[in-house]
PDB file of C-alpha atoms in Angstrom:
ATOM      1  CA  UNK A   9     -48.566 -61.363-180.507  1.00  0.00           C
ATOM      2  CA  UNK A  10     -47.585 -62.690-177.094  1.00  0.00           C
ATOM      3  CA  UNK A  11     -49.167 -61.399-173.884  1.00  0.00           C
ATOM      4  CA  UNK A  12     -48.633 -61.634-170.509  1.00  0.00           C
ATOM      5  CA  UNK A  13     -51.124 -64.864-170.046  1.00  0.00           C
ATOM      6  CA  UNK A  14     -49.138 -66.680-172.460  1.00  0.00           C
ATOM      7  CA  UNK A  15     -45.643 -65.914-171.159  1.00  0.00           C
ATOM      8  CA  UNK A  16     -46.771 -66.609-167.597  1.00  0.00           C
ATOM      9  CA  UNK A  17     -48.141 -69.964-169.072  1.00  0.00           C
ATOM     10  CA  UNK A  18     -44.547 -70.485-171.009  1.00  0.00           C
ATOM     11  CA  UNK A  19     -43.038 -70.023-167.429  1.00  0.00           C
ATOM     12  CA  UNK A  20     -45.354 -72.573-166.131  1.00  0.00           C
ATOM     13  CA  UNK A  21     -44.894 -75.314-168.609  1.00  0.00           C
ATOM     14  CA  UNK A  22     -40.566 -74.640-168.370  1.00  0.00           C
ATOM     15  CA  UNK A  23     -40.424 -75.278-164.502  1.00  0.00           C
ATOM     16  CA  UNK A  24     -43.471 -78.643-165.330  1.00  0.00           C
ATOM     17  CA  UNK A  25     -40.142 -79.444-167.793  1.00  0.00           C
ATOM     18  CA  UNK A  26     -37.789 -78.915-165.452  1.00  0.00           C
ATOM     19  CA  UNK A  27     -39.631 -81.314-163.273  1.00  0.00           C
ATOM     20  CA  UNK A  28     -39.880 -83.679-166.106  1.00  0.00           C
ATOM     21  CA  UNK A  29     -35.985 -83.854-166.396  1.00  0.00           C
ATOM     22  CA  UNK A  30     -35.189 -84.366-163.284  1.00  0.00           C
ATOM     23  CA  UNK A  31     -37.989 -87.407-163.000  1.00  0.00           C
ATOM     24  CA  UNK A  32     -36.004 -88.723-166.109  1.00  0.00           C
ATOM     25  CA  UNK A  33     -32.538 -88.212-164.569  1.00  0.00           C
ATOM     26  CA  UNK A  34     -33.985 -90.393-161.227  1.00  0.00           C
ATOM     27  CA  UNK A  35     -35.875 -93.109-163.389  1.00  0.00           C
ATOM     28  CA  UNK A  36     -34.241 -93.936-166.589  1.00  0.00           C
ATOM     29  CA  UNK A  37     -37.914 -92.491-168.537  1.00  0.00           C
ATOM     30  CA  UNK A  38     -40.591 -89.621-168.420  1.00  0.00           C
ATOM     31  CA  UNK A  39     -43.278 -90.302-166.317  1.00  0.00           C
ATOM     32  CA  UNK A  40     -46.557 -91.771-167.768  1.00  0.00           C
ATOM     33  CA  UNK A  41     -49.049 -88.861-166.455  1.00  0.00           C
ATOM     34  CA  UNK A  42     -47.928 -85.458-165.058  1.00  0.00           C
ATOM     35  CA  UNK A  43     -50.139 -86.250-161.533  1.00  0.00           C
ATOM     36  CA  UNK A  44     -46.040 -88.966-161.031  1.00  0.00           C
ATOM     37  CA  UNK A  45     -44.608 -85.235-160.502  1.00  0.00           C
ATOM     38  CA  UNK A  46     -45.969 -84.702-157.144  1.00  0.00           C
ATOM     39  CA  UNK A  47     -47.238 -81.489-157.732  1.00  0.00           C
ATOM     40  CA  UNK A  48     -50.583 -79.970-156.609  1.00  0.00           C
ATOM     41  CA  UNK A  49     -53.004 -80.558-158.823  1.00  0.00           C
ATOM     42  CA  UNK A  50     -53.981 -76.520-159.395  1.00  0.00           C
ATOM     43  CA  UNK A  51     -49.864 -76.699-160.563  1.00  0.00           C
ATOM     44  CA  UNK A  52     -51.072 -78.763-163.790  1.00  0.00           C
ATOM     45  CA  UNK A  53     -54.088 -76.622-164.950  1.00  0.00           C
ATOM     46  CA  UNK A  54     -53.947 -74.316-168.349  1.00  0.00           C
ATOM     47  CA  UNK A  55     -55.407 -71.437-167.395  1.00  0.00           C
ATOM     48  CA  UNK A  56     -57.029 -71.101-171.052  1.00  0.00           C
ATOM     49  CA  UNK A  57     -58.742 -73.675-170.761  1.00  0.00           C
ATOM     50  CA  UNK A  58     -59.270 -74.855-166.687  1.00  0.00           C
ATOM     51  CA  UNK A  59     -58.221 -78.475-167.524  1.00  0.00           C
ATOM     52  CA  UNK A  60     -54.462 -80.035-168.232  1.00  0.00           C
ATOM     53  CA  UNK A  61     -52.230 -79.331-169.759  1.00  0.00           C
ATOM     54  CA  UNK A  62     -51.562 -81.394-172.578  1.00  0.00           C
ATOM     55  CA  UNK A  63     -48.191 -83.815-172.007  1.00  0.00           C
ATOM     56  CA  UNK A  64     -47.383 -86.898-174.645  1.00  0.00           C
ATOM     57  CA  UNK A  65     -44.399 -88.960-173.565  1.00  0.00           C
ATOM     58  CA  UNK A  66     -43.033 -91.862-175.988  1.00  0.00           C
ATOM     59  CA  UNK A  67     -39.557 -93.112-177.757  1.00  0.00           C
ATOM     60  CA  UNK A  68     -39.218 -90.245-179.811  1.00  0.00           C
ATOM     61  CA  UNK A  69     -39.692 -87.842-176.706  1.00  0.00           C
ATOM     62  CA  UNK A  70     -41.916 -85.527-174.409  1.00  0.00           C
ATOM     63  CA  UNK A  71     -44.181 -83.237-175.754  1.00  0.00           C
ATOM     64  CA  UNK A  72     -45.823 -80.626-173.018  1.00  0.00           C
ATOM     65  CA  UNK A  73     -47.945 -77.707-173.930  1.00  0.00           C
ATOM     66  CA  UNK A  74     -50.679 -75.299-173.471  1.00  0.00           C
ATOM     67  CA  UNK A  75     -53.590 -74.769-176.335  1.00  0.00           C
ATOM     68  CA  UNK A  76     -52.911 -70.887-175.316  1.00  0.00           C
ATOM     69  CA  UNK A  77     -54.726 -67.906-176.094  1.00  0.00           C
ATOM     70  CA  UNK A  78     -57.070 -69.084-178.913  1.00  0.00           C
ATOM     71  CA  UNK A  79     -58.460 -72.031-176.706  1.00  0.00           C
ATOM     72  CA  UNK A  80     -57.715 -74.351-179.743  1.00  0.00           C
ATOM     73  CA  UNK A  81     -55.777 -77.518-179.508  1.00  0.00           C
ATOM     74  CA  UNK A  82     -53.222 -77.049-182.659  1.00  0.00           C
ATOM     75  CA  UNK A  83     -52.014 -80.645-181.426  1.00  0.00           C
ATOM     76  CA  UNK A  84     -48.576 -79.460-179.843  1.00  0.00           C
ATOM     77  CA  UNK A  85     -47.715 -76.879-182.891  1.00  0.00           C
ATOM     78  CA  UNK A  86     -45.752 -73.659-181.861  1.00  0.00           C
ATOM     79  CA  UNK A  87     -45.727 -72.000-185.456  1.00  0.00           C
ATOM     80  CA  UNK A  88     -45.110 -68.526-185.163  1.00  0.00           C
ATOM     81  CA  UNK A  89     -47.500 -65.821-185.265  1.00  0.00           C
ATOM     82  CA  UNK A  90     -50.734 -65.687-183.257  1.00  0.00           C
ATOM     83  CA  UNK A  91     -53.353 -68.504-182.345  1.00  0.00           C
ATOM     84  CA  UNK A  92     -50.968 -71.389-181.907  1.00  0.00           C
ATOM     85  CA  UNK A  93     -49.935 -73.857-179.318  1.00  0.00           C
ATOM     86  CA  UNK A  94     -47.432 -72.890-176.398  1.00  0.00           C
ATOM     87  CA  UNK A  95     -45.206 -75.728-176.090  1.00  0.00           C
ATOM     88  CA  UNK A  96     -42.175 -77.139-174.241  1.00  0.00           C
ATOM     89  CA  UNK A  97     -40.754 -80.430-176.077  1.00  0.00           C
ATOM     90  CA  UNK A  98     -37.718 -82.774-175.847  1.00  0.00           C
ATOM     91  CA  UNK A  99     -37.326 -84.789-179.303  1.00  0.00           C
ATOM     92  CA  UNK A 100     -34.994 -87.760-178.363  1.00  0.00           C
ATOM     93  CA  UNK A 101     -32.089 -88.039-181.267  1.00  0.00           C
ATOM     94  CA  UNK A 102     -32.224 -91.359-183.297  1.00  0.00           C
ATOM     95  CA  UNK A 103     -29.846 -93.727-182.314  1.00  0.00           C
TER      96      UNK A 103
END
């Protein structure tokens, strides 16, 4: 079941993406660290945890996300149902 925390926190990490696109669009790549975004550091905190949030960038894409609710890191998974991973990612098709 979703609650307010984690749709605030789904909010969060879509306007972090948002960011991330544009940073692509300007430099041909994803940056290596979210701190490249510019963004106040309190901008970059899970609030279920009061760290980072998680972000992965490589070939096969970006992977951005919180460990939610549950305070467990599921590794980036956004099964459905409760206890799992919030998560905003871009998978990069093969060429």
């Amino acid at each position: 079941m979703n609650t307010l925390a984690d749709y605030l926190v789904r909010l969060e990490l879509g306007q972090i993406g948002l960011l991330l696109e544009e940073y692509r669009a300007a430099h041909g790549s994803y940056p290596e660290s979210l701190e490249l975004l510019g963004l106040p550091e309190k901008d970059l905190i899970d609030p279920f945890t009061g760290g980072p949030f998680r972000y992965q960038s490589s070939e096969q894409g970006v992977l951005l996300y919180s460990v939610g609710s549950d305070r467990t890191d599921d590794n980036g998974q956004a099964q459905s149902g409760k206890n799992r991973d919030l998560v905003w990612r871009v998978e990069r098709p093969a060429p």
